[in-house]
Amino acid sequence: MKRELEIHVVGKRRGGLLGALLIVNMLMATRMSLSSCSLLLKHTCPPPRLFAPKHLRKSHPCPLWSSSFSLCLHKSTITTSSSSSSFPPSLSVSSCSSFSSAPSMAATSASDDSIHSNPLLQDFDFPPFDVVEVKHVRPGIRSLLKKLEDDLVELERTVEPSWPKLVEPLEKIVDRLSVVWGVINHLKAVKDSAELRSAIEEVQPEKVKFLLRVGQSKPLYDAFKAIQDSSDWQSLSDARKRIVESQIKEAVLNGVSLEDDKKDQFNKIQQELEKLAQKFDENVLDATKKFEKLITDKKEIEGLPATALGLAAQTAVSKGHENATAEDGPWVITLDAPSFLSVMQHARNRTLREEVYRAYVTRASNGDLDNTSIIDQILKLRLEKAKLLGYNNYAEVSMATKMATVEKAEELLEKLRSASWDAAVQDVEDLKTFSKKQGALEADDLNHWDINFWSERLRESKFDINEEELRPYFSLPKVMNGLFNLAKTLFGIEVEPADGLAPVWNNDVKFYCVKDSSGSPIAYFYFDPYSRPAEKRGGAWMDEVVSRSRVLSRNGTSARLPVAHMVCNQTPPVGSKPSLMTFREVETVFHEFGHALQHMLTNEDEGLVAGIRGIEWDAVELPSQFMENWCYHRETLMSIAKHYETGESLPEGIYLKLLAARTFRAGSLSLRQLRFACVDLELHTKYVPGGSESIYDVDRRVSEKTQVIPPLPEDRFLCGFSHIFAGGYAAGYYSYKWAEVLSADAFSAFEDVGLDDSKAVKETGKKFRETILALGGGKAPLEVFVAFRGREPSPEALLRHNGLLSVTASA
């Protein structure tokens, strides 16, 4: 992602069962599409695995983010009923026999629903998002854990080193917890409340304890080792070999080989890290919600476009100012992305920009919401965990399940940094020169709250493009239709509305069915597009609801179909107007749909490596970033850019300017991402918790090489860096750039055959689907890339797309 993420990540999938669940909260690719705003962190987001290391979370994510990107196993459907013949056979909710007999824990109060009627424990095809309440969480999770504990004990007693006696029952155990925990974790991300937080916080230690119990099971570990050492090993498919190898590696990373006292210490660390990550995330959300600036004088918000004024007035109404209007106010400014970015880019009132900027970069850094000590505790515990496992630092633990090594990641980041620095310095000089010509008093002393404002003015002047004036051409319905038509052209699928088929958590949520060329359903997904700052995390992410799986088939023959959800935070409809999107919001939707496509179009029937599961974290952004490239493809853009009132197409001249503006401030935007990636690696390799250097000292040191304008002394962006402290990107934020190399090179395959050659584009799209989208984690990502591209990846396409190729050559 070339954007700056905001808060979470997509839950990325690793190979392990446990990790997937431990990350279940992290993987929602938490990502924000902000090519021009250097303030938000990149995200989408964003992928957990089954036994994945604990550093994953999907996130807001890219994640895929839910906690991010959710590449995990998260939300699988409970499939204990065998009466249905197809997926989904119906939406009827029948009682699930395997749960109905599970006794409730003593702690369950009499006021809680009975276990038999608890919607979390019913047999469903789509989660009952509309009826799950806080009162269901404690008894539901505890009853489920009791049942799964019994299942695990039975598995350990009867385990044999064979697929039917080891992997299949293990997948069923993890999947059940994944789906149920996924439901409540998702609701916490999109329908947050203090009561739901409290309920989840109470049962989370019990969930983590069970996952550690699974991950550290010696009988299961020994059985996997026996499969690897057996004479049948070479006859296993690539996917099955990947599963076995991944489970062995993840078990070691989960502490299976530790002695009793060290294992106890490891488990205490893991429990505390889960708790700290959740608290970090909640502090960021609460700090974001806490800031509100009421404005009654229209002069104070001069420059804000009509859409921003409408949103600010709509927010004011929700805060009790019933008569607020876009024209006359009052208006309420918040730190939620649509509001924050509008101020940074368009408010002429420099004092307002400064106030909002300072509030943003100091979120969650003081008072009861201060994340500083939480960060120190997290880094200290991660280092302790790494030492227990025999590693020098936490980055080495992270890299154990990625494509890159610490050295390779640092090498790539430095290459991109050196290619970006001079261009970024020139970007600032250009802004100084331009603002001086406009008579700006601050021209000789541009500060962080000036950069985005004057960048937008320079962009408008240089390319004659005003993003706000483009909004009417990007209405959400048209954008989605164009996106679905592109998917049909490239991948031969049909996306059809299926509202009413599955319960939803908010009336704005849309539900879709994906069909193949024969008209048969192959996947489903939810789409939650709008910002709801009072209850919904910021950022954007894709997450797994249910994964494709042969073992969890309803009818015993065809695999269970995958289900996903995409979550964005774009500007909601205002009055009678539809949601009118910025170009960045368009890119964000394309990005998250790329994640969803990899989840939904997989052909892999082994559930532990289907779709986004089992894919190395630093490769999981490939499809998402790949899809963003199509926003600049003429035919695709023209198909979505229709004026919402007149139906008029975007003028050709404006399209050409958009294309020309693609590399505008590319050096600055690249450096911003590199700052995040580099400080992440520094904190997880060289930083010594409690030493002479503070986390902020590290950030300032890294910023000397990655920011032309040094950060403010009081800059505390780390306190809001949920990607690495509450998501799955710890010692992995470099993955955005790593995967961007892969995605740009993949798109260059379409450029090579000619983007105007529809036949060649379809053929290349078919190959992309059959490799990148279909193979999931069943093959190593490098092998998958080579199968598509015919060679190993090269950074040339990325540097070319960013306009930095010549700079790199000279460097």
PDB file of C-alpha atoms in Angstrom, residues 30 69 89 189 203 231 236 278 280 295 336 359 427-428 455 474 521 523 536 581 586 623 694 715 729 778 786 811:
ATOM      1  CA  THR A  30      -6.490  -1.921   8.495  1.00  0.00           C
ATOM      2  CA  PHE A  69      -6.530  -7.837   7.893  1.00  0.00           C
ATOM      3  CA  PRO A  89     -28.713 -24.348   2.303  1.00  0.00           C
ATOM      4  CA  ALA A 189     -14.698  -3.226  15.446  1.00  0.00           C
ATOM      5  CA  VAL A 203     -13.250 -13.981  28.355  1.00  0.00           C
ATOM      6  CA  SER A 231       8.056 -42.526   4.065  1.00  0.00           C
ATOM      7  CA  LEU A 236       2.014 -35.368  -0.103  1.00  0.00           C
ATOM      8  CA  GLN A 278      -6.497  -4.573  23.240  1.00  0.00           C
ATOM      9  CA  PHE A 280      -3.738   0.123  23.146  1.00  0.00           C
ATOM     10  CA  ILE A 295     -17.249  25.876  15.221  1.00  0.00           C
ATOM     11  CA  ASP A 336     -12.102  10.783  12.072  1.00  0.00           C
ATOM     12  CA  ALA A 359      -4.422  16.759  18.332  1.00  0.00           C
ATOM     13  CA  ASP A 427       8.872  18.404  -3.095  1.00  0.00           C
ATOM     14  CA  VAL A 428       9.318  20.682  -0.082  1.00  0.00           C
ATOM     15  CA  SER A 455       0.208  20.365  -1.641  1.00  0.00           C
ATOM     16  CA  PHE A 474     -17.349   9.109  -8.033  1.00  0.00           C
ATOM     17  CA  PRO A 521     -22.179 -19.268  -6.304  1.00  0.00           C
ATOM     18  CA  ALA A 523     -18.316 -16.956  -2.483  1.00  0.00           C
ATOM     19  CA  LYS A 536     -16.629   2.039  14.346  1.00  0.00           C
ATOM     20  CA  MET A 581     -16.003   9.609  -2.949  1.00  0.00           C
ATOM     21  CA  VAL A 586     -11.955   4.861  -4.689  1.00  0.00           C
ATOM     22  CA  PRO A 623      -3.554  -8.576  -4.764  1.00  0.00           C
ATOM     23  CA  SER A 694      13.207   6.349  24.627  1.00  0.00           C
ATOM     24  CA  ASP A 715       4.924  14.251  18.087  1.00  0.00           C
ATOM     25  CA  TYR A 729       2.519  -5.628  11.580  1.00  0.00           C
ATOM     26  CA  GLY A 778      -0.711 -23.868  -0.691  1.00  0.00           C
ATOM     27  CA  VAL A 786       7.081 -17.046 -10.701  1.00  0.00           C
ATOM     28  CA  ALA A 811      21.801   6.592  -6.821  1.00  0.00           C
TER      29      ALA A 811
END
